[in-house]
Amino acid sequence: MFLFGDPRNPSKIGPTEFAALWKCLGEWRGVFERFDRDRSGEIDSAELKDALLSLGYAVPPSVIQVLMSKYNDERGGRGSLNFDSFVECGTIVKGLTEKFKEKDKRYTGSATLTYDDFMLMVIPFVVS
Ligand SMILES: [Ca+2]
């Protein structure tokens, strides 16, 4: 997984990587529980927006909507994320935001990048 260790060699996970993974999952669990305000055991779109904001990601409503439709656990419901989906969704937002920040070093919220840069930025997140 791109968040833990060397993304070019994702199959290699030793004790250090495992400890980091465990700590990271614990942190995601804490965020999940803190922002599941109605204690439904799932995160709805408003809870997701606030959870991501608390992590420093000001994700616009249109993107929250796309994330909810992609990771939605409810069939035909209003849409909510269980813990696994929340972690997957959160790691994608975190990873893509970090990649974007590499191109937006002054944190202006916009960046100029080439087609090659864009593809290299996004493909690792959509191909697994
Ligand atoms: Ca909830």
Short mmCIF file of C-alpha atoms and ligand atoms in Angstrom, two decimals:
data_model
loop_
_atom_site.label_atom_id
_atom_site.label_comp_id
_atom_site.label_asym_id
_atom_site.label_seq_id
_atom_site.Cartn_x
_atom_site.Cartn_y
_atom_site.Cartn_z
CA MET A 1 0.00 0.00 0.00
CA PHE A 2 1.35 3.39 -0.96
CA LEU A 3 1.13 4.83 2.54
CA PHE A 4 3.40 2.33 4.16
CA GLY A 5 6.97 1.74 3.14
CA ASP A 6 8.36 1.63 -0.36
CA PRO A 7 5.59 1.99 -2.98
CA ARG A 8 7.82 0.27 -5.57
CA ASN A 9 7.97 -2.83 -3.39
CA PRO A 10 4.60 -3.03 -1.66
CA SER A 11 4.83 -6.76 -0.95
CA LYS A 12 7.70 -6.32 1.48
CA ILE A 13 6.47 -5.64 4.99
CA GLY A 14 8.70 -6.19 8.00
CA PRO A 15 8.20 -5.55 11.74
CA THR A 16 8.85 -1.81 11.34
CA GLU A 17 6.33 -1.47 8.52
CA PHE A 18 3.82 -3.59 10.43
CA ALA A 19 4.17 -1.41 13.54
CA ALA A 20 3.69 1.71 11.39
CA LEU A 21 0.65 0.17 9.71
CA TRP A 22 -0.86 -0.79 13.06
CA LYS A 23 -0.29 2.71 14.47
CA CYS A 24 -1.75 4.28 11.34
CA LEU A 25 -4.86 2.08 11.48
CA GLY A 26 -5.30 3.01 15.14
CA GLU A 27 -5.20 6.67 14.19
CA TRP A 28 -7.79 6.12 11.44
CA ARG A 29 -9.96 4.25 13.98
CA GLY A 30 -9.74 7.23 16.33
CA VAL A 31 -10.81 9.63 13.59
CA PHE A 32 -13.61 7.29 12.51
CA GLU A 33 -15.02 7.06 16.05
CA ARG A 34 -14.63 10.77 16.74
CA PHE A 35 -16.52 11.79 13.59
CA ASP A 36 -19.21 9.09 13.67
CA ARG A 37 -21.24 11.58 15.67
CA ASP A 38 -24.54 9.73 15.53
CA ARG A 39 -22.78 6.47 16.56
CA SER A 40 -24.26 4.69 13.55
CA GLY A 41 -21.04 2.70 13.07
CA GLU A 42 -20.68 4.35 9.66
CA ILE A 43 -19.55 7.68 8.30
CA ASP A 44 -22.02 9.73 6.25
CA SER A 45 -21.08 12.52 3.85
CA ALA A 46 -21.22 15.34 6.44
CA GLU A 47 -19.16 13.27 8.88
CA LEU A 48 -16.67 12.45 6.11
CA LYS A 49 -16.26 16.10 5.19
CA ASP A 50 -15.54 17.05 8.82
CA ALA A 51 -13.24 14.05 9.37
CA LEU A 52 -11.15 14.92 6.30
CA LEU A 53 -11.08 18.58 7.32
CA SER A 54 -9.76 17.59 10.76
CA LEU A 55 -6.93 15.79 8.95
CA GLY A 56 -6.16 18.96 7.00
CA TYR A 57 -7.94 18.08 3.74
CA ALA A 58 -10.50 20.70 2.71
CA VAL A 59 -12.25 18.46 0.19
CA PRO A 60 -14.98 20.27 -1.82
CA PRO A 61 -18.60 18.95 -1.66
CA SER A 62 -18.42 17.73 -5.27
CA VAL A 63 -15.47 15.48 -4.40
CA ILE A 64 -17.15 14.27 -1.20
CA GLN A 65 -20.12 13.29 -3.38
CA VAL A 66 -17.89 11.27 -5.75
CA LEU A 67 -16.14 9.59 -2.82
CA MET A 68 -19.46 8.69 -1.21
CA SER A 69 -20.81 7.18 -4.42
CA LYS A 70 -17.62 5.18 -4.98
CA TYR A 71 -17.19 3.87 -1.44
CA ASN A 72 -20.86 3.75 -0.41
CA ASP A 73 -21.74 0.62 1.57
CA GLU A 74 -25.49 1.08 1.53
CA ARG A 75 -27.31 -0.21 -1.49
CA GLY A 76 -29.76 2.50 -2.48
CA GLY A 77 -29.43 4.29 0.85
CA ARG A 78 -28.28 7.83 1.59
CA GLY A 79 -24.73 6.63 1.55
CA SER A 80 -22.29 5.86 4.31
CA LEU A 81 -18.88 4.31 4.77
CA ASN A 82 -17.90 1.46 7.08
CA PHE A 83 -14.45 1.57 8.68
CA ASP A 84 -12.69 -0.28 5.84
CA SER A 85 -14.19 2.00 3.18
CA PHE A 86 -13.42 5.05 5.30
CA VAL A 87 -9.74 4.05 5.57
CA GLU A 88 -9.55 3.34 1.83
CA CYS A 89 -11.23 6.62 0.99
CA GLY A 90 -9.12 8.56 3.49
CA THR A 91 -5.83 7.08 2.29
CA ILE A 92 -6.69 7.99 -1.31
CA VAL A 93 -7.48 11.59 -0.34
CA LYS A 94 -4.31 11.76 1.78
CA GLY A 95 -2.11 10.21 -0.91
CA LEU A 96 -3.45 12.31 -3.78
CA THR A 97 -3.31 15.50 -1.71
CA GLU A 98 0.31 14.82 -0.80
CA LYS A 99 1.13 14.20 -4.48
CA PHE A 100 -0.60 17.44 -5.43
CA LYS A 101 1.28 19.38 -2.74
CA GLU A 102 4.54 18.29 -4.36
CA LYS A 103 3.43 20.41 -7.35
CA ASP A 104 1.87 23.17 -5.26
CA LYS A 105 4.77 23.97 -2.97
CA ARG A 106 3.38 27.32 -1.83
CA TYR A 107 -0.02 25.76 -0.96
CA THR A 108 -2.02 28.03 -3.23
CA GLY A 109 -4.53 25.32 -4.13
CA SER A 110 -3.52 25.29 -7.78
CA ALA A 111 -0.65 23.81 -9.75
CA THR A 112 0.58 23.54 -13.30
CA LEU A 113 1.55 20.07 -14.38
CA THR A 114 2.20 18.16 -17.53
CA TYR A 115 0.15 15.24 -18.80
CA ASP A 116 3.00 12.91 -17.81
CA ASP A 117 3.09 14.33 -14.29
CA PHE A 118 -0.67 13.99 -13.98
CA MET A 119 -0.67 10.38 -15.15
CA LEU A 120 2.21 9.46 -12.85
CA MET A 121 0.39 11.15 -10.00
CA VAL A 122 -2.98 9.46 -10.45
CA ILE A 123 -2.35 6.01 -11.93
CA PRO A 124 -0.81 4.47 -8.77
CA PHE A 125 -4.07 5.32 -6.99
CA VAL A 126 -6.44 3.87 -9.58
CA VAL A 127 -4.46 0.75 -10.48
CA SER A 128 -3.85 -1.66 -7.66
CA CA B 1 -22.49 8.09 11.42
#
